[in-house]
Amino acid sequence: MNRYATTKILKTASYSNNNTTVGTQYYATTRYPEIPLDASDIYVITDFGDRLDLLANQFYKDVSLYWIIAVANPNETTLGSINVAAGTQLRIPTDTFSIIQRFNDINQK
């Protein structure tokens, strides 16, 4: 899943001398859903060399879903990095279908 596939591309509005619209394209801000605790969540203690993309591959079979683990663990990770310190406890949400659906819903508006 490409997490930017549903992100809107916007354009600044400005006008040139001949009254045509010109502007700079930019991506709208990507928003992430809150991921509530669930009884089916898995908890892991990271080891040296673990990264969010590798954990996403291990649990979801899709490296691009690393952001789900990052959002579910805001105090242990940052969205700007896939690295995680060894010995960190991470929550791995298992209901990826609902999470991706909420992600798409809030970013299509």
PDB file of N, CA, C and O in Angstrom, residues 11-90:
ATOM      1  N   LYS A  11      -2.566  23.038  -5.187  1.00  0.00           N
ATOM      2  CA  LYS A  11      -1.817  24.019  -5.965  1.00  0.00           C
ATOM      3  C   LYS A  11      -2.099  25.409  -5.405  1.00  0.00           C
ATOM      4  O   LYS A  11      -3.255  25.748  -5.145  1.00  0.00           O
ATOM      5  N   THR A  12      -1.054  26.182  -5.216  1.00  0.00           N
ATOM      6  CA  THR A  12      -1.240  27.553  -4.763  1.00  0.00           C
ATOM      7  C   THR A  12      -1.852  28.351  -5.909  1.00  0.00           C
ATOM      8  O   THR A  12      -1.553  28.108  -7.081  1.00  0.00           O
ATOM      9  N   ALA A  13      -2.712  29.261  -5.586  1.00  0.00           N
ATOM     10  CA  ALA A  13      -3.373  30.066  -6.613  1.00  0.00           C
ATOM     11  C   ALA A  13      -2.656  31.392  -6.769  1.00  0.00           C
ATOM     12  O   ALA A  13      -2.502  32.145  -5.820  1.00  0.00           O
ATOM     13  N   SER A  14      -2.226  31.655  -7.959  1.00  0.00           N
ATOM     14  CA  SER A  14      -1.683  32.959  -8.301  1.00  0.00           C
ATOM     15  C   SER A  14      -1.915  33.153  -9.789  1.00  0.00           C
ATOM     16  O   SER A  14      -2.166  32.198 -10.524  1.00  0.00           O
ATOM     17  N   TYR A  15      -1.845  34.358 -10.245  1.00  0.00           N
ATOM     18  CA  TYR A  15      -2.161  34.649 -11.636  1.00  0.00           C
ATOM     19  C   TYR A  15      -0.978  35.327 -12.308  1.00  0.00           C
ATOM     20  O   TYR A  15      -0.313  36.172 -11.730  1.00  0.00           O
ATOM     21  N   SER A  16      -0.761  34.935 -13.537  1.00  0.00           N
ATOM     22  CA  SER A  16       0.317  35.558 -14.309  1.00  0.00           C
ATOM     23  C   SER A  16      -0.225  36.808 -14.998  1.00  0.00           C
ATOM     24  O   SER A  16      -1.402  37.128 -14.895  1.00  0.00           O
ATOM     25  N   ASN A  17       0.630  37.484 -15.709  1.00  0.00           N
ATOM     26  CA  ASN A  17       0.240  38.727 -16.382  1.00  0.00           C
ATOM     27  C   ASN A  17      -0.850  38.514 -17.426  1.00  0.00           C
ATOM     28  O   ASN A  17      -1.629  39.416 -17.697  1.00  0.00           O
ATOM     29  N   ASN A  18      -0.923  37.336 -18.033  1.00  0.00           N
ATOM     30  CA  ASN A  18      -1.937  37.110 -19.065  1.00  0.00           C
ATOM     31  C   ASN A  18      -3.188  36.432 -18.503  1.00  0.00           C
ATOM     32  O   ASN A  18      -3.943  35.825 -19.231  1.00  0.00           O
ATOM     33  N   ASN A  19      -3.402  36.541 -17.190  1.00  0.00           N
ATOM     34  CA  ASN A  19      -4.604  36.056 -16.493  1.00  0.00           C
ATOM     35  C   ASN A  19      -4.758  34.534 -16.468  1.00  0.00           C
ATOM     36  O   ASN A  19      -5.849  34.041 -16.310  1.00  0.00           O
ATOM     37  N   THR A  20      -3.683  33.792 -16.633  1.00  0.00           N
ATOM     38  CA  THR A  20      -3.758  32.345 -16.487  1.00  0.00           C
ATOM     39  C   THR A  20      -3.340  31.973 -15.068  1.00  0.00           C
ATOM     40  O   THR A  20      -2.512  32.645 -14.452  1.00  0.00           O
ATOM     41  N   THR A  21      -3.924  30.903 -14.575  1.00  0.00           N
ATOM     42  CA  THR A  21      -3.615  30.455 -13.220  1.00  0.00           C
ATOM     43  C   THR A  21      -2.310  29.677 -13.228  1.00  0.00           C
ATOM     44  O   THR A  21      -2.129  28.762 -14.017  1.00  0.00           O
ATOM     45  N   VAL A  22      -1.410  30.076 -12.371  1.00  0.00           N
ATOM     46  CA  VAL A  22      -0.159  29.353 -12.173  1.00  0.00           C
ATOM     47  C   VAL A  22       0.003  29.144 -10.682  1.00  0.00           C
ATOM     48  O   VAL A  22      -0.659  29.786  -9.885  1.00  0.00           O
ATOM     49  N   GLY A  23       0.866  28.269 -10.294  1.00  0.00           N
ATOM     50  CA  GLY A  23       1.085  28.050  -8.874  1.00  0.00           C
ATOM     51  C   GLY A  23       1.990  26.871  -8.648  1.00  0.00           C
ATOM     52  O   GLY A  23       2.379  26.167  -9.575  1.00  0.00           O
ATOM     53  N   THR A  24       2.316  26.666  -7.406  1.00  0.00           N
ATOM     54  CA  THR A  24       3.199  25.582  -7.020  1.00  0.00           C
ATOM     55  C   THR A  24       2.365  24.428  -6.482  1.00  0.00           C
ATOM     56  O   THR A  24       1.482  24.632  -5.655  1.00  0.00           O
ATOM     57  N   GLN A  25       2.651  23.221  -6.941  1.00  0.00           N
ATOM     58  CA  GLN A  25       1.955  22.062  -6.431  1.00  0.00           C
ATOM     59  C   GLN A  25       2.604  21.596  -5.126  1.00  0.00           C
ATOM     60  O   GLN A  25       3.815  21.705  -4.967  1.00  0.00           O
ATOM     61  N   TYR A  26       1.765  21.093  -4.230  1.00  0.00           N
ATOM     62  CA  TYR A  26       2.270  20.547  -2.980  1.00  0.00           C
ATOM     63  C   TYR A  26       1.287  19.502  -2.465  1.00  0.00           C
ATOM     64  O   TYR A  26       0.123  19.481  -2.857  1.00  0.00           O
ATOM     65  N   TYR A  27       1.771  18.608  -1.625  1.00  0.00           N
ATOM     66  CA  TYR A  27       0.923  17.587  -1.036  1.00  0.00           C
ATOM     67  C   TYR A  27       0.200  18.150   0.178  1.00  0.00           C
ATOM     68  O   TYR A  27       0.783  18.885   0.973  1.00  0.00           O
ATOM     69  N   ALA A  28      -1.056  17.773   0.320  1.00  0.00           N
ATOM     70  CA  ALA A  28      -1.793  18.119   1.531  1.00  0.00           C
ATOM     71  C   ALA A  28      -1.160  17.364   2.693  1.00  0.00           C
ATOM     72  O   ALA A  28      -0.497  16.339   2.503  1.00  0.00           O
ATOM     73  N   THR A  29      -1.349  17.846   3.881  1.00  0.00           N
ATOM     74  CA  THR A  29      -0.805  17.184   5.060  1.00  0.00           C
ATOM     75  C   THR A  29      -1.437  15.806   5.230  1.00  0.00           C
ATOM     76  O   THR A  29      -2.652  15.663   5.165  1.00  0.00           O
ATOM     77  N   THR A  30      -0.595  14.801   5.425  1.00  0.00           N
ATOM     78  CA  THR A  30      -1.084  13.453   5.672  1.00  0.00           C
ATOM     79  C   THR A  30      -1.430  13.332   7.145  1.00  0.00           C
ATOM     80  O   THR A  30      -0.617  13.662   8.002  1.00  0.00           O
ATOM     81  N   ARG A  31      -2.649  12.890   7.412  1.00  0.00           N
ATOM     82  CA  ARG A  31      -3.093  12.717   8.797  1.00  0.00           C
ATOM     83  C   ARG A  31      -3.193  11.231   9.097  1.00  0.00           C
ATOM     84  O   ARG A  31      -3.553  10.441   8.239  1.00  0.00           O
ATOM     85  N   TYR A  32      -2.880  10.875  10.318  1.00  0.00           N
ATOM     86  CA  TYR A  32      -2.888   9.481  10.742  1.00  0.00           C
ATOM     87  C   TYR A  32      -3.986   9.253  11.765  1.00  0.00           C
ATOM     88  O   TYR A  32      -4.203  10.085  12.639  1.00  0.00           O
ATOM     89  N   PRO A  33      -4.659   8.112  11.681  1.00  0.00           N
ATOM     90  CA  PRO A  33      -5.736   7.835  12.644  1.00  0.00           C
ATOM     91  C   PRO A  33      -5.165   7.441  13.994  1.00  0.00           C
ATOM     92  O   PRO A  33      -4.044   6.957  14.096  1.00  0.00           O
ATOM     93  N   GLU A  34      -5.968   7.670  15.023  1.00  0.00           N
ATOM     94  CA  GLU A  34      -5.603   7.121  16.325  1.00  0.00           C
ATOM     95  C   GLU A  34      -5.810   5.620  16.247  1.00  0.00           C
ATOM     96  O   GLU A  34      -6.748   5.147  15.601  1.00  0.00           O
ATOM     97  N   ILE A  35      -4.925   4.879  16.881  1.00  0.00           N
ATOM     98  CA  ILE A  35      -5.022   3.421  16.851  1.00  0.00           C
ATOM     99  C   ILE A  35      -5.317   2.957  18.270  1.00  0.00           C
ATOM    100  O   ILE A  35      -4.425   2.920  19.116  1.00  0.00           O
ATOM    101  N   PRO A  36      -6.589   2.618  18.536  1.00  0.00           N
ATOM    102  CA  PRO A  36      -6.965   2.227  19.899  1.00  0.00           C
ATOM    103  C   PRO A  36      -6.364   0.871  20.280  1.00  0.00           C
ATOM    104  O   PRO A  36      -6.058   0.046  19.427  1.00  0.00           O
ATOM    105  N   LEU A  37      -6.210   0.688  21.573  1.00  0.00           N
ATOM    106  CA  LEU A  37      -5.743  -0.608  22.075  1.00  0.00           C
ATOM    107  C   LEU A  37      -6.761  -1.681  21.717  1.00  0.00           C
ATOM    108  O   LEU A  37      -7.964  -1.421  21.679  1.00  0.00           O
ATOM    109  N   ASP A  38      -6.266  -2.874  21.459  1.00  0.00           N
ATOM    110  CA  ASP A  38      -7.130  -3.995  21.125  1.00  0.00           C
ATOM    111  C   ASP A  38      -6.567  -5.238  21.804  1.00  0.00           C
ATOM    112  O   ASP A  38      -5.355  -5.382  21.935  1.00  0.00           O
ATOM    113  N   ALA A  39      -7.446  -6.119  22.211  1.00  0.00           N
ATOM    114  CA  ALA A  39      -7.013  -7.343  22.891  1.00  0.00           C
ATOM    115  C   ALA A  39      -6.136  -8.217  22.007  1.00  0.00           C
ATOM    116  O   ALA A  39      -5.336  -9.011  22.502  1.00  0.00           O
ATOM    117  N   SER A  40      -6.246  -8.061  20.686  1.00  0.00           N
ATOM    118  CA  SER A  40      -5.455  -8.886  19.769  1.00  0.00           C
ATOM    119  C   SER A  40      -4.078  -8.292  19.457  1.00  0.00           C
ATOM    120  O   SER A  40      -3.294  -8.906  18.733  1.00  0.00           O
ATOM    121  N   ASP A  41      -3.784  -7.099  19.981  1.00  0.00           N
ATOM    122  CA  ASP A  41      -2.475  -6.482  19.742  1.00  0.00           C
ATOM    123  C   ASP A  41      -1.350  -7.387  20.247  1.00  0.00           C
ATOM    124  O   ASP A  41      -1.509  -8.083  21.246  1.00  0.00           O
ATOM    125  N   ILE A  42      -0.238  -7.334  19.553  1.00  0.00           N
ATOM    126  CA  ILE A  42       0.951  -8.106  19.924  1.00  0.00           C
ATOM    127  C   ILE A  42       1.974  -7.138  20.522  1.00  0.00           C
ATOM    128  O   ILE A  42       2.145  -6.031  20.021  1.00  0.00           O
ATOM    129  N   TYR A  43       2.656  -7.562  21.558  1.00  0.00           N
ATOM    130  CA  TYR A  43       3.700  -6.741  22.164  1.00  0.00           C
ATOM    131  C   TYR A  43       5.035  -7.448  21.981  1.00  0.00           C
ATOM    132  O   TYR A  43       5.140  -8.650  22.213  1.00  0.00           O
ATOM    133  N   VAL A  44       6.032  -6.683  21.532  1.00  0.00           N
ATOM    134  CA  VAL A  44       7.364  -7.245  21.311  1.00  0.00           C
ATOM    135  C   VAL A  44       8.400  -6.360  21.991  1.00  0.00           C
ATOM    136  O   VAL A  44       8.182  -5.172  22.203  1.00  0.00           O
ATOM    137  N   ILE A  45       9.517  -6.959  22.336  1.00  0.00           N
ATOM    138  CA  ILE A  45      10.685  -6.219  22.809  1.00  0.00           C
ATOM    139  C   ILE A  45      11.686  -6.250  21.661  1.00  0.00           C
ATOM    140  O   ILE A  45      12.049  -7.330  21.175  1.00  0.00           O
ATOM    141  N   THR A  46      12.110  -5.083  21.222  1.00  0.00           N
ATOM    142  CA  THR A  46      12.991  -5.021  20.065  1.00  0.00           C
ATOM    143  C   THR A  46      14.395  -5.499  20.408  1.00  0.00           C
ATOM    144  O   THR A  46      14.834  -5.442  21.557  1.00  0.00           O
ATOM    145  N   ASP A  47      15.071  -5.956  19.379  1.00  0.00           N
ATOM    146  CA  ASP A  47      16.438  -6.443  19.481  1.00  0.00           C
ATOM    147  C   ASP A  47      17.328  -5.504  18.669  1.00  0.00           C
ATOM    148  O   ASP A  47      16.833  -4.693  17.875  1.00  0.00           O
ATOM    149  N   PHE A  48      18.628  -5.628  18.831  1.00  0.00           N
ATOM    150  CA  PHE A  48      19.568  -4.818  18.065  1.00  0.00           C
ATOM    151  C   PHE A  48      19.330  -5.060  16.573  1.00  0.00           C
ATOM    152  O   PHE A  48      19.246  -6.199  16.131  1.00  0.00           O
ATOM    153  N   GLY A  49      19.198  -4.002  15.809  1.00  0.00           N
ATOM    154  CA  GLY A  49      18.995  -4.112  14.367  1.00  0.00           C
ATOM    155  C   GLY A  49      17.544  -4.096  13.932  1.00  0.00           C
ATOM    156  O   GLY A  49      17.256  -4.026  12.743  1.00  0.00           O
ATOM    157  N   ASP A  50      16.616  -4.190  14.883  1.00  0.00           N
ATOM    158  CA  ASP A  50      15.206  -4.105  14.506  1.00  0.00           C
ATOM    159  C   ASP A  50      14.891  -2.705  14.002  1.00  0.00           C
ATOM    160  O   ASP A  50      15.410  -1.706  14.519  1.00  0.00           O
ATOM    161  N   ARG A  51      14.057  -2.660  12.983  1.00  0.00           N
ATOM    162  CA  ARG A  51      13.576  -1.395  12.428  1.00  0.00           C
ATOM    163  C   ARG A  51      12.082  -1.546  12.194  1.00  0.00           C
ATOM    164  O   ARG A  51      11.566  -2.659  12.067  1.00  0.00           O
ATOM    165  N   LEU A  52      11.389  -0.436  12.108  1.00  0.00           N
ATOM    166  CA  LEU A  52       9.945  -0.491  11.929  1.00  0.00           C
ATOM    167  C   LEU A  52       9.549  -1.178  10.629  1.00  0.00           C
ATOM    168  O   LEU A  52       8.582  -1.934  10.596  1.00  0.00           O
ATOM    169  N   ASP A  53      10.288  -0.942   9.558  1.00  0.00           N
ATOM    170  CA  ASP A  53       9.946  -1.585   8.290  1.00  0.00           C
ATOM    171  C   ASP A  53      10.147  -3.096   8.349  1.00  0.00           C
ATOM    172  O   ASP A  53       9.368  -3.867   7.790  1.00  0.00           O
ATOM    173  N   LEU A  54      11.181  -3.536   9.058  1.00  0.00           N
ATOM    174  CA  LEU A  54      11.430  -4.966   9.200  1.00  0.00           C
ATOM    175  C   LEU A  54      10.358  -5.628  10.064  1.00  0.00           C
ATOM    176  O   LEU A  54       9.920  -6.749   9.781  1.00  0.00           O
ATOM    177  N   LEU A  55       9.928  -4.929  11.106  1.00  0.00           N
ATOM    178  CA  LEU A  55       8.846  -5.454  11.942  1.00  0.00           C
ATOM    179  C   LEU A  55       7.530  -5.502  11.164  1.00  0.00           C
ATOM    180  O   LEU A  55       6.768  -6.463  11.282  1.00  0.00           O
ATOM    181  N   ALA A  56       7.274  -4.486  10.347  1.00  0.00           N
ATOM    182  CA  ALA A  56       6.067  -4.490   9.517  1.00  0.00           C
ATOM    183  C   ALA A  56       6.103  -5.661   8.537  1.00  0.00           C
ATOM    184  O   ALA A  56       5.085  -6.314   8.305  1.00  0.00           O
ATOM    185  N   ASN A  57       7.260  -5.937   7.991  1.00  0.00           N
ATOM    186  CA  ASN A  57       7.391  -7.078   7.085  1.00  0.00           C
ATOM    187  C   ASN A  57       7.146  -8.394   7.834  1.00  0.00           C
ATOM    188  O   ASN A  57       6.470  -9.289   7.333  1.00  0.00           O
ATOM    189  N   GLN A  58       7.686  -8.480   9.036  1.00  0.00           N
ATOM    190  CA  GLN A  58       7.537  -9.698   9.829  1.00  0.00           C
ATOM    191  C   GLN A  58       6.078  -9.957  10.209  1.00  0.00           C
ATOM    192  O   GLN A  58       5.595 -11.086  10.109  1.00  0.00           O
ATOM    193  N   PHE A  59       5.372  -8.920  10.635  1.00  0.00           N
ATOM    194  CA  PHE A  59       4.015  -9.102  11.141  1.00  0.00           C
ATOM    195  C   PHE A  59       2.921  -8.884  10.095  1.00  0.00           C
ATOM    196  O   PHE A  59       1.850  -9.471  10.194  1.00  0.00           O
ATOM    197  N   TYR A  60       3.178  -8.012   9.111  1.00  0.00           N
ATOM    198  CA  TYR A  60       2.160  -7.674   8.119  1.00  0.00           C
ATOM    199  C   TYR A  60       2.505  -8.156   6.707  1.00  0.00           C
ATOM    200  O   TYR A  60       1.691  -8.020   5.802  1.00  0.00           O
ATOM    201  N   LYS A  61       3.733  -8.611   6.512  1.00  0.00           N
ATOM    202  CA  LYS A  61       4.214  -9.002   5.177  1.00  0.00           C
ATOM    203  C   LYS A  61       4.184  -7.822   4.198  1.00  0.00           C
ATOM    204  O   LYS A  61       3.982  -7.993   2.998  1.00  0.00           O
ATOM    205  N   ASP A  62       4.375  -6.604   4.730  1.00  0.00           N
ATOM    206  CA  ASP A  62       4.349  -5.396   3.907  1.00  0.00           C
ATOM    207  C   ASP A  62       5.170  -4.307   4.602  1.00  0.00           C
ATOM    208  O   ASP A  62       4.730  -3.739   5.605  1.00  0.00           O
ATOM    209  N   VAL A  63       6.343  -4.015   4.076  1.00  0.00           N
ATOM    210  CA  VAL A  63       7.229  -3.034   4.716  1.00  0.00           C
ATOM    211  C   VAL A  63       6.631  -1.632   4.742  1.00  0.00           C
ATOM    212  O   VAL A  63       6.949  -0.840   5.620  1.00  0.00           O
ATOM    213  N   SER A  64       5.746  -1.325   3.784  1.00  0.00           N
ATOM    214  CA  SER A  64       5.190   0.028   3.713  1.00  0.00           C
ATOM    215  C   SER A  64       4.229   0.331   4.864  1.00  0.00           C
ATOM    216  O   SER A  64       3.862   1.486   5.075  1.00  0.00           O
ATOM    217  N   LEU A  65       3.848  -0.670   5.625  1.00  0.00           N
ATOM    218  CA  LEU A  65       2.930  -0.455   6.753  1.00  0.00           C
ATOM    219  C   LEU A  65       3.663  -0.144   8.059  1.00  0.00           C
ATOM    220  O   LEU A  65       3.065  -0.159   9.129  1.00  0.00           O
ATOM    221  N   TYR A  66       4.927   0.200   7.960  1.00  0.00           N
ATOM    222  CA  TYR A  66       5.698   0.554   9.163  1.00  0.00           C
ATOM    223  C   TYR A  66       5.055   1.691   9.935  1.00  0.00           C
ATOM    224  O   TYR A  66       5.176   1.779  11.159  1.00  0.00           O
ATOM    225  N   TRP A  67       4.367   2.579   9.236  1.00  0.00           N
ATOM    226  CA  TRP A  67       3.761   3.741   9.881  1.00  0.00           C
ATOM    227  C   TRP A  67       2.701   3.337  10.902  1.00  0.00           C
ATOM    228  O   TRP A  67       2.469   4.061  11.870  1.00  0.00           O
ATOM    229  N   ILE A  68       2.061   2.183  10.717  1.00  0.00           N
ATOM    230  CA  ILE A  68       1.062   1.720  11.686  1.00  0.00           C
ATOM    231  C   ILE A  68       1.732   1.480  13.038  1.00  0.00           C
ATOM    232  O   ILE A  68       1.217   1.890  14.080  1.00  0.00           O
ATOM    233  N   ILE A  69       2.894   0.848  13.012  1.00  0.00           N
ATOM    234  CA  ILE A  69       3.622   0.587  14.258  1.00  0.00           C
ATOM    235  C   ILE A  69       4.093   1.908  14.871  1.00  0.00           C
ATOM    236  O   ILE A  69       4.010   2.110  16.081  1.00  0.00           O
ATOM    237  N   ALA A  70       4.547   2.825  14.028  1.00  0.00           N
ATOM    238  CA  ALA A  70       5.007   4.129  14.526  1.00  0.00           C
ATOM    239  C   ALA A  70       3.875   4.905  15.191  1.00  0.00           C
ATOM    240  O   ALA A  70       4.041   5.457  16.284  1.00  0.00           O
ATOM    241  N   VAL A  71       2.713   4.937  14.549  1.00  0.00           N
ATOM    242  CA  VAL A  71       1.571   5.678  15.103  1.00  0.00           C
ATOM    243  C   VAL A  71       1.071   5.024  16.383  1.00  0.00           C
ATOM    244  O   VAL A  71       0.658   5.718  17.317  1.00  0.00           O
ATOM    245  N   ALA A  72       1.125   3.712  16.459  1.00  0.00           N
ATOM    246  CA  ALA A  72       0.655   2.993  17.649  1.00  0.00           C
ATOM    247  C   ALA A  72       1.595   3.159  18.843  1.00  0.00           C
ATOM    248  O   ALA A  72       1.213   2.875  19.976  1.00  0.00           O
ATOM    249  N   ASN A  73       2.813   3.629  18.589  1.00  0.00           N
ATOM    250  CA  ASN A  73       3.825   3.764  19.644  1.00  0.00           C
ATOM    251  C   ASN A  73       4.442   5.158  19.627  1.00  0.00           C
ATOM    252  O   ASN A  73       5.649   5.310  19.422  1.00  0.00           O
ATOM    253  N   PRO A  74       3.637   6.195  19.855  1.00  0.00           N
ATOM    254  CA  PRO A  74       4.146   7.566  19.707  1.00  0.00           C
ATOM    255  C   PRO A  74       5.251   7.939  20.694  1.00  0.00           C
ATOM    256  O   PRO A  74       6.064   8.812  20.399  1.00  0.00           O
ATOM    257  N   ASN A  75       5.316   7.291  21.838  1.00  0.00           N
ATOM    258  CA  ASN A  75       6.346   7.626  22.823  1.00  0.00           C
ATOM    259  C   ASN A  75       7.658   6.892  22.577  1.00  0.00           C
ATOM    260  O   ASN A  75       8.676   7.239  23.167  1.00  0.00           O
ATOM    261  N   GLU A  76       7.636   5.875  21.725  1.00  0.00           N
ATOM    262  CA  GLU A  76       8.838   5.091  21.461  1.00  0.00           C
ATOM    263  C   GLU A  76       9.411   5.318  20.070  1.00  0.00           C
ATOM    264  O   GLU A  76      10.529   4.919  19.788  1.00  0.00           O
ATOM    265  N   THR A  77       8.623   5.908  19.186  1.00  0.00           N
ATOM    266  CA  THR A  77       9.063   6.091  17.800  1.00  0.00           C
ATOM    267  C   THR A  77       8.707   7.483  17.313  1.00  0.00           C
ATOM    268  O   THR A  77       7.930   8.194  17.947  1.00  0.00           O
ATOM    269  N   THR A  78       9.259   7.833  16.157  1.00  0.00           N
ATOM    270  CA  THR A  78       8.875   9.068  15.477  1.00  0.00           C
ATOM    271  C   THR A  78       8.565   8.714  14.037  1.00  0.00           C
ATOM    272  O   THR A  78       9.140   7.787  13.468  1.00  0.00           O
ATOM    273  N   LEU A  79       7.648   9.455  13.423  1.00  0.00           N
ATOM    274  CA  LEU A  79       7.287   9.182  12.033  1.00  0.00           C
ATOM    275  C   LEU A  79       8.436   9.468  11.077  1.00  0.00           C
ATOM    276  O   LEU A  79       8.450   8.988   9.963  1.00  0.00           O
ATOM    277  N   GLY A  80       9.408  10.230  11.500  1.00  0.00           N
ATOM    278  CA  GLY A  80      10.526  10.566  10.631  1.00  0.00           C
ATOM    279  C   GLY A  80      11.638   9.535  10.623  1.00  0.00           C
ATOM    280  O   GLY A  80      12.621   9.696   9.913  1.00  0.00           O
ATOM    281  N   SER A  81      11.509   8.469  11.376  1.00  0.00           N
ATOM    282  CA  SER A  81      12.581   7.486  11.466  1.00  0.00           C
ATOM    283  C   SER A  81      12.009   6.078  11.545  1.00  0.00           C
ATOM    284  O   SER A  81      10.977   5.856  12.162  1.00  0.00           O
ATOM    285  N   ILE A  82      12.698   5.145  10.925  1.00  0.00           N
ATOM    286  CA  ILE A  82      12.295   3.734  11.026  1.00  0.00           C
ATOM    287  C   ILE A  82      13.119   2.997  12.069  1.00  0.00           C
ATOM    288  O   ILE A  82      12.865   1.839  12.351  1.00  0.00           O
ATOM    289  N   ASN A  83      14.099   3.677  12.638  1.00  0.00           N
ATOM    290  CA  ASN A  83      14.961   3.046  13.635  1.00  0.00           C
ATOM    291  C   ASN A  83      14.288   3.022  15.003  1.00  0.00           C
ATOM    292  O   ASN A  83      13.532   3.919  15.353  1.00  0.00           O
ATOM    293  N   VAL A  84      14.622   1.988  15.755  1.00  0.00           N
ATOM    294  CA  VAL A  84      14.101   1.855  17.106  1.00  0.00           C
ATOM    295  C   VAL A  84      15.207   1.259  17.971  1.00  0.00           C
ATOM    296  O   VAL A  84      15.961   0.391  17.516  1.00  0.00           O
ATOM    297  N   ALA A  85      15.325   1.753  19.177  1.00  0.00           N
ATOM    298  CA  ALA A  85      16.385   1.290  20.069  1.00  0.00           C
ATOM    299  C   ALA A  85      16.119  -0.138  20.546  1.00  0.00           C
ATOM    300  O   ALA A  85      14.964  -0.532  20.758  1.00  0.00           O
ATOM    301  N   ALA A  86      17.170  -0.892  20.696  1.00  0.00           N
ATOM    302  CA  ALA A  86      17.051  -2.257  21.229  1.00  0.00           C
ATOM    303  C   ALA A  86      16.479  -2.193  22.643  1.00  0.00           C
ATOM    304  O   ALA A  86      16.778  -1.283  23.413  1.00  0.00           O
ATOM    305  N   GLY A  87      15.637  -3.148  22.978  1.00  0.00           N
ATOM    306  CA  GLY A  87      15.043  -3.208  24.302  1.00  0.00           C
ATOM    307  C   GLY A  87      13.770  -2.401  24.453  1.00  0.00           C
ATOM    308  O   GLY A  87      13.221  -2.300  25.547  1.00  0.00           O
ATOM    309  N   THR A  88      13.276  -1.824  23.368  1.00  0.00           N
ATOM    310  CA  THR A  88      12.051  -1.027  23.407  1.00  0.00           C
ATOM    311  C   THR A  88      10.838  -1.939  23.258  1.00  0.00           C
ATOM    312  O   THR A  88      10.813  -2.801  22.383  1.00  0.00           O
ATOM    313  N   GLN A  89       9.837  -1.748  24.110  1.00  0.00           N
ATOM    314  CA  GLN A  89       8.595  -2.509  23.959  1.00  0.00           C
ATOM    315  C   GLN A  89       7.704  -1.780  22.972  1.00  0.00           C
ATOM    316  O   GLN A  89       7.435  -0.589  23.123  1.00  0.00           O
ATOM    317  N   LEU A  90       7.250  -2.500  21.945  1.00  0.00           N
ATOM    318  CA  LEU A  90       6.373  -1.922  20.926  1.00  0.00           C
ATOM    319  C   LEU A  90       5.065  -2.706  20.860  1.00  0.00           C
ATOM    320  O   LEU A  90       5.054  -3.926  21.004  1.00  0.00           O
TER     321      LEU A  90
END
